[in-house]
């Protein structure tokens, strides 16, 4: 027992003994002193945690927060074709709130930062990290500029088109004709809505008409729609084959099948392509 507690106890004992003898004067005053001492003893008792008078500070200390790795089991999944890739979080801890720095319009080489923060009280856990970067890589990518294709890839794609242009059985308009020569002039790449719209292959064809024996040059263009490159380098495009514009200065028919229009000049072709409202890159030389 501490010193004050012992003193009060002694006062109470003396007062009680005095009050019990008839010879003690002023019994009423002693009873008041006794009540006062008892009150102080009770207060001291409560301040010391109900009798633990050896140490007044008896509050129970809070346990230390447990370390929590918020990124244990967390993955960021990427979906789509660059630069339209989307990111989403898989996994995680229910005690943690996760935030992505960017969720869409991603491309290879970008990085997404995931930020973590505790939900609710911070007394139970402490985070071992608050952010982590996840790189975007090996996603299929739209052909957004001509430099995305190698010379070899251009040649391979061009051959698919020229193989469909035989020397015989070609009609320009209503008249039979013969294609004498086909020269590759270059490419026009159209991008739209943050993706590839059409990659055009432009040719100049020298044509001799059967009835008149007249020889003329025409511009012919075929395209690959929504072309993109897989992560393994494979080129993929809409419908798996080239397409052709449906209009032009002269209709083109191959083996009796109408495939599109031919143009009198590059300017005429460019005027047609401007109707698509797409961004354009060209390396065509007439």
GROMACS .gro file of C-alpha atoms in nm:
model
  286
    1UNK     CA    1   0.000   0.000   0.000
    2UNK     CA    2   0.131   0.348  -0.077
    3UNK     CA    3   0.203   0.611   0.187
    4UNK     CA    4  -0.119   0.809   0.143
    5UNK     CA    5  -0.330   0.497   0.156
    6UNK     CA    6  -0.159   0.386   0.478
    7UNK     CA    7  -0.209   0.729   0.637
    8UNK     CA    8  -0.580   0.740   0.561
    9UNK     CA    9  -0.622   0.387   0.691
   10UNK     CA   10  -0.452   0.482   1.017
   11UNK     CA   11  -0.677   0.788   1.058
   12UNK     CA   12  -0.986   0.577   1.004
   13UNK     CA   13  -0.870   0.321   1.257
   14UNK     CA   14  -0.792   0.584   1.521
   15UNK     CA   15  -1.116   0.766   1.460
   16UNK     CA   16  -1.313   0.447   1.486
   17UNK     CA   17  -1.146   0.351   1.814
   18UNK     CA   18  -1.193   0.698   1.958
   19UNK     CA   19  -1.557   0.708   1.863
   20UNK     CA   20  -1.615   0.378   2.043
   21UNK     CA   21  -1.509   0.512   2.385
   22UNK     CA   22  -1.742   0.720   2.592
   23UNK     CA   23  -1.448   0.935   2.699
   24UNK     CA   24  -1.381   1.079   2.362
   25UNK     CA   25  -1.503   1.437   2.336
   26UNK     CA   26  -1.710   1.580   2.059
   27UNK     CA   27  -1.830   1.251   1.913
   28UNK     CA   28  -2.014   1.428   1.630
   29UNK     CA   29  -1.695   1.595   1.502
   30UNK     CA   30  -1.515   1.261   1.498
   31UNK     CA   31  -1.789   1.104   1.296
   32UNK     CA   32  -1.756   1.381   1.036
   33UNK     CA   33  -1.379   1.328   1.018
   34UNK     CA   34  -1.443   0.957   0.985
   35UNK     CA   35  -1.678   1.013   0.690
   36UNK     CA   36  -1.424   1.246   0.522
   37UNK     CA   37  -1.143   0.996   0.561
   38UNK     CA   38  -1.360   0.717   0.428
   39UNK     CA   39  -1.447   0.927   0.123
   40UNK     CA   40  -1.080   0.995   0.048
   41UNK     CA   41  -0.997   0.629   0.091
   42UNK     CA   42  -1.270   0.533  -0.154
   43UNK     CA   43  -1.145   0.788  -0.406
   44UNK     CA   44  -0.790   0.658  -0.373
   45UNK     CA   45  -0.914   0.304  -0.416
   46UNK     CA   46  -1.094   0.387  -0.742
   47UNK     CA   47  -0.802   0.584  -0.882
   48UNK     CA   48  -0.581   0.282  -0.836
   49UNK     CA   49  -0.797   0.050  -1.041
   50UNK     CA   50  -1.002  -0.104  -0.762
   51UNK     CA   51  -0.728  -0.190  -0.520
   52UNK     CA   52  -0.417  -0.203  -0.738
   53UNK     CA   53  -0.251   0.070  -0.536
   54UNK     CA   54   0.098  -0.018  -0.642
   55UNK     CA   55   0.062   0.170  -0.975
   56UNK     CA   56  -0.193   0.438  -1.058
   57UNK     CA   57  -0.151   0.392  -1.441
   58UNK     CA   58  -0.328   0.059  -1.486
   59UNK     CA   59  -0.480   0.114  -1.839
   60UNK     CA   60  -0.427  -0.186  -2.072
   61UNK     CA   61  -0.195  -0.095  -2.365
   62UNK     CA   62  -0.328  -0.150  -2.719
   63UNK     CA   63  -0.164  -0.426  -2.920
   64UNK     CA   64   0.063  -0.317  -3.204
   65UNK     CA   65  -0.106  -0.317  -3.551
   66UNK     CA   66  -0.031  -0.627  -3.756
   67UNK     CA   67   0.173  -0.579  -4.076
   68UNK     CA   68  -0.037  -0.639  -4.389
   69UNK     CA   69   0.096  -0.675  -4.744
   70UNK     CA   70  -0.189  -0.525  -4.952
   71UNK     CA   71  -0.050  -0.659  -5.279
   72UNK     CA   72  -0.027  -1.024  -5.177
   73UNK     CA   73  -0.228  -1.208  -5.444
   74UNK     CA   74  -0.313  -0.888  -5.634
   75UNK     CA   75  -0.296  -0.891  -6.015
   76UNK     CA   76  -0.380  -0.630  -6.276
   77UNK     CA   77  -0.541  -0.787  -6.582
   78UNK     CA   78  -0.510  -0.611  -6.917
   79UNK     CA   79  -0.765  -0.662  -7.195
   80UNK     CA   80  -0.812  -0.526  -7.546
   81UNK     CA   81  -0.594  -0.396  -7.829
   82UNK     CA   82  -0.344  -0.115  -7.771
   83UNK     CA   83  -0.389   0.179  -7.750
   84UNK     CA   84  -0.736   0.083  -7.625
   85UNK     CA   85  -0.624  -0.159  -7.354
   86UNK     CA   86  -0.826  -0.161  -7.030
   87UNK     CA   87  -0.699  -0.252  -6.682
   88UNK     CA   88  -0.880  -0.414  -6.390
   89UNK     CA   89  -0.771  -0.541  -6.049
   90UNK     CA   90  -0.804  -0.908  -5.955
   91UNK     CA   91  -0.762  -1.037  -5.600
   92UNK     CA   92  -0.678  -0.826  -5.299
   93UNK     CA   93  -0.770  -0.792  -4.931
   94UNK     CA   94  -1.115  -0.691  -4.807
   95UNK     CA   95  -0.955  -0.457  -4.552
   96UNK     CA   96  -0.790  -0.255  -4.829
   97UNK     CA   97  -0.925  -0.006  -5.082
   98UNK     CA   98  -0.746  -0.014  -5.420
   99UNK     CA   99  -0.725   0.263  -5.681
  100UNK     CA  100  -0.590   0.242  -6.037
  101UNK     CA  101  -0.399   0.541  -6.174
  102UNK     CA  102  -0.543   0.470  -6.522
  103UNK     CA  103  -0.805   0.220  -6.635
  104UNK     CA  104  -0.832   0.258  -7.015
  105UNK     CA  105  -0.663   0.385  -7.333
  106UNK     CA  106  -0.343   0.202  -7.243
  107UNK     CA  107  -0.065   0.080  -7.474
  108UNK     CA  108   0.248  -0.132  -7.446
  109UNK     CA  109   0.516   0.049  -7.248
  110UNK     CA  110   0.267   0.224  -7.019
  111UNK     CA  111   0.251   0.145  -6.650
  112UNK     CA  112  -0.045   0.141  -6.413
  113UNK     CA  113   0.007   0.233  -6.048
  114UNK     CA  114  -0.220   0.067  -5.792
  115UNK     CA  115  -0.258   0.265  -5.467
  116UNK     CA  116  -0.367   0.089  -5.147
  117UNK     CA  117  -0.520   0.234  -4.831
  118UNK     CA  118  -0.682   0.074  -4.528
  119UNK     CA  119  -1.057   0.075  -4.491
  120UNK     CA  120  -1.190   0.195  -4.154
  121UNK     CA  121  -0.977   0.183  -3.838
  122UNK     CA  122  -0.598   0.168  -3.865
  123UNK     CA  123  -0.557   0.012  -3.519
  124UNK     CA  124  -0.559  -0.350  -3.635
  125UNK     CA  125  -0.330  -0.337  -3.941
  126UNK     CA  126  -0.046  -0.136  -4.087
  127UNK     CA  127   0.033  -0.159  -4.459
  128UNK     CA  128   0.378  -0.276  -4.564
  129UNK     CA  129   0.341  -0.083  -4.893
  130UNK     CA  130   0.097   0.174  -5.031
  131UNK     CA  131   0.160   0.154  -5.408
  132UNK     CA  132   0.283  -0.083  -5.677
  133UNK     CA  133   0.346  -0.042  -6.051
  134UNK     CA  134   0.221  -0.290  -6.312
  135UNK     CA  135   0.365  -0.256  -6.667
  136UNK     CA  136   0.157  -0.297  -6.984
  137UNK     CA  137   0.336  -0.535  -7.219
  138UNK     CA  138   0.282  -0.803  -7.482
  139UNK     CA  139  -0.065  -0.676  -7.573
  140UNK     CA  140  -0.188  -0.686  -7.934
  141UNK     CA  141  -0.147  -0.343  -8.095
  142UNK     CA  142  -0.327  -0.160  -8.374
  143UNK     CA  143  -0.116  -0.035  -8.662
  144UNK     CA  144  -0.132   0.332  -8.568
  145UNK     CA  145   0.151   0.454  -8.790
  146UNK     CA  146   0.326   0.318  -9.097
  147UNK     CA  147   0.651   0.268  -8.907
  148UNK     CA  148   0.475  -0.001  -8.702
  149UNK     CA  149   0.524  -0.230  -9.004
  150UNK     CA  150   0.853  -0.360  -9.140
  151UNK     CA  151   0.934  -0.355  -9.511
  152UNK     CA  152   0.895  -0.731  -9.516
  153UNK     CA  153   0.548  -0.710  -9.362
  154UNK     CA  154   0.447  -0.446  -9.618
  155UNK     CA  155   0.563  -0.669  -9.902
  156UNK     CA  156   0.375  -0.971  -9.766
  157UNK     CA  157   0.051  -0.776  -9.732
  158UNK     CA  158   0.093  -0.621 -10.076
  159UNK     CA  159   0.141  -0.961 -10.239
  160UNK     CA  160  -0.198  -1.077 -10.107
  161UNK     CA  161  -0.351  -0.793 -10.306
  162UNK     CA  162  -0.151  -0.815 -10.629
  163UNK     CA  163  -0.212  -1.192 -10.644
  164UNK     CA  164  -0.578  -1.101 -10.695
  165UNK     CA  165  -0.505  -0.880 -10.995
  166UNK     CA  166  -0.460  -1.112 -11.296
  167UNK     CA  167  -0.349  -0.984 -11.634
  168UNK     CA  168  -0.659  -1.118 -11.805
  169UNK     CA  169  -1.035  -1.112 -11.742
  170UNK     CA  170  -1.027  -0.764 -11.590
  171UNK     CA  171  -1.294  -0.512 -11.675
  172UNK     CA  172  -1.282  -0.137 -11.624
  173UNK     CA  173  -1.636  -0.009 -11.661
  174UNK     CA  174  -1.828  -0.201 -11.926
  175UNK     CA  175  -1.531  -0.267 -12.146
  176UNK     CA  176  -1.295  -0.561 -12.129
  177UNK     CA  177  -0.936  -0.467 -12.074
  178UNK     CA  178  -0.592  -0.589 -11.996
  179UNK     CA  179  -0.373  -0.478 -11.707
  180UNK     CA  180  -0.026  -0.426 -11.849
  181UNK     CA  181   0.160  -0.322 -11.538
  182UNK     CA  182   0.102  -0.268 -11.167
  183UNK     CA  183   0.329  -0.038 -10.965
  184UNK     CA  184   0.308  -0.010 -10.589
  185UNK     CA  185   0.298   0.359 -10.490
  186UNK     CA  186   0.284   0.334 -10.112
  187UNK     CA  187   0.046   0.326  -9.819
  188UNK     CA  188  -0.218   0.546  -9.664
  189UNK     CA  189  -0.298   0.467  -9.302
  190UNK     CA  190  -0.628   0.586  -9.154
  191UNK     CA  191  -0.676   0.589  -8.775
  192UNK     CA  192  -1.002   0.661  -8.601
  193UNK     CA  193  -1.151   0.627  -8.251
  194UNK     CA  194  -0.805   0.556  -8.105
  195UNK     CA  195  -0.754   0.255  -8.330
  196UNK     CA  196  -0.675   0.151  -8.686
  197UNK     CA  197  -0.953   0.213  -8.937
  198UNK     CA  198  -0.799   0.113  -9.269
  199UNK     CA  199  -0.449   0.055  -9.402
  200UNK     CA  200  -0.453   0.125  -9.776
  201UNK     CA  201  -0.216  -0.015 -10.038
  202UNK     CA  202  -0.213   0.214 -10.340
  203UNK     CA  203  -0.117   0.103 -10.693
  204UNK     CA  204  -0.093   0.256 -11.036
  205UNK     CA  205  -0.228   0.026 -11.305
  206UNK     CA  206  -0.153   0.068 -11.672
  207UNK     CA  207  -0.459  -0.058 -11.864
  208UNK     CA  208  -0.527  -0.124 -12.234
  209UNK     CA  209  -0.893  -0.124 -12.331
  210UNK     CA  210  -1.002  -0.404 -12.566
  211UNK     CA  211  -1.226  -0.210 -12.804
  212UNK     CA  212  -1.026   0.106 -12.853
  213UNK     CA  213  -0.675  -0.021 -12.772
  214UNK     CA  214  -0.643   0.295 -12.565
  215UNK     CA  215  -0.392   0.278 -12.284
  216UNK     CA  216  -0.446   0.469 -11.960
  217UNK     CA  217  -0.318   0.478 -11.603
  218UNK     CA  218  -0.557   0.436 -11.310
  219UNK     CA  219  -0.510   0.442 -10.936
  220UNK     CA  220  -0.630   0.135 -10.752
  221UNK     CA  221  -0.642   0.102 -10.372
  222UNK     CA  222  -0.714  -0.197 -10.152
  223UNK     CA  223  -0.715  -0.193  -9.773
  224UNK     CA  224  -0.691  -0.404  -9.460
  225UNK     CA  225  -0.952  -0.301  -9.204
  226UNK     CA  226  -0.878  -0.266  -8.832
  227UNK     CA  227  -0.539  -0.425  -8.874
  228UNK     CA  228  -0.336  -0.505  -8.562
  229UNK     CA  229  -0.034  -0.705  -8.459
  230UNK     CA  230  -0.062  -0.992  -8.211
  231UNK     CA  231   0.199  -1.023  -7.935
  232UNK     CA  232   0.373  -1.294  -8.140
  233UNK     CA  233   0.392  -1.059  -8.440
  234UNK     CA  234   0.106  -1.212  -8.641
  235UNK     CA  235  -0.093  -0.953  -8.837
  236UNK     CA  236  -0.470  -0.980  -8.801
  237UNK     CA  237  -0.735  -0.778  -8.986
  238UNK     CA  238  -1.112  -0.760  -9.039
  239UNK     CA  239  -1.263  -1.039  -9.251
  240UNK     CA  240  -0.917  -1.193  -9.296
  241UNK     CA  241  -0.881  -1.051  -9.647
  242UNK     CA  242  -0.833  -0.718  -9.829
  243UNK     CA  243  -1.125  -0.485  -9.893
  244UNK     CA  244  -1.193  -0.232 -10.170
  245UNK     CA  245  -1.370   0.102 -10.195
  246UNK     CA  246  -1.709   0.065 -10.354
  247UNK     CA  247  -1.689   0.387 -10.556
  248UNK     CA  248  -1.441   0.557 -10.787
  249UNK     CA  249  -1.399   0.705 -11.133
  250UNK     CA  250  -1.418   0.361 -11.292
  251UNK     CA  251  -1.550   0.028 -11.166
  252UNK     CA  252  -1.312  -0.266 -11.143
  253UNK     CA  253  -1.426  -0.623 -11.203
  254UNK     CA  254  -1.203  -0.928 -11.165
  255UNK     CA  255  -1.316  -1.261 -11.312
  256UNK     CA  256  -1.669  -1.130 -11.332
  257UNK     CA  257  -1.675  -1.019 -10.967
  258UNK     CA  258  -1.699  -0.649 -10.886
  259UNK     CA  259  -1.434  -0.557 -10.633
  260UNK     CA  260  -1.443  -0.177 -10.621
  261UNK     CA  261  -1.346   0.146 -10.785
  262UNK     CA  262  -1.041   0.275 -10.963
  263UNK     CA  263  -0.945   0.642 -10.959
  264UNK     CA  264  -0.818   0.877 -11.226
  265UNK     CA  265  -0.564   1.032 -10.990
  266UNK     CA  266  -0.424   1.032 -10.636
  267UNK     CA  267  -0.622   1.350 -10.567
  268UNK     CA  268  -0.942   1.171 -10.660
  269UNK     CA  269  -0.858   0.888 -10.419
  270UNK     CA  270  -0.768   1.130 -10.139
  271UNK     CA  271  -1.097   1.311 -10.188
  272UNK     CA  272  -1.280   0.980 -10.139
  273UNK     CA  273  -1.083   0.890  -9.827
  274UNK     CA  274  -1.145   1.230  -9.666
  275UNK     CA  275  -1.512   1.134  -9.628
  276UNK     CA  276  -1.424   0.887  -9.352
  277UNK     CA  277  -1.327   1.160  -9.103
  278UNK     CA  278  -1.011   0.975  -8.998
  279UNK     CA  279  -0.656   1.085  -8.925
  280UNK     CA  280  -0.437   1.016  -9.227
  281UNK     CA  281  -0.070   0.930  -9.279
  282UNK     CA  282   0.058   0.877  -9.631
  283UNK     CA  283   0.385   0.793  -9.802
  284UNK     CA  284   0.230   0.757 -10.149
  285UNK     CA  285   0.434   0.895 -10.438
  286UNK     CA  286   0.270   0.909 -10.778
   0.00000   0.00000   0.00000
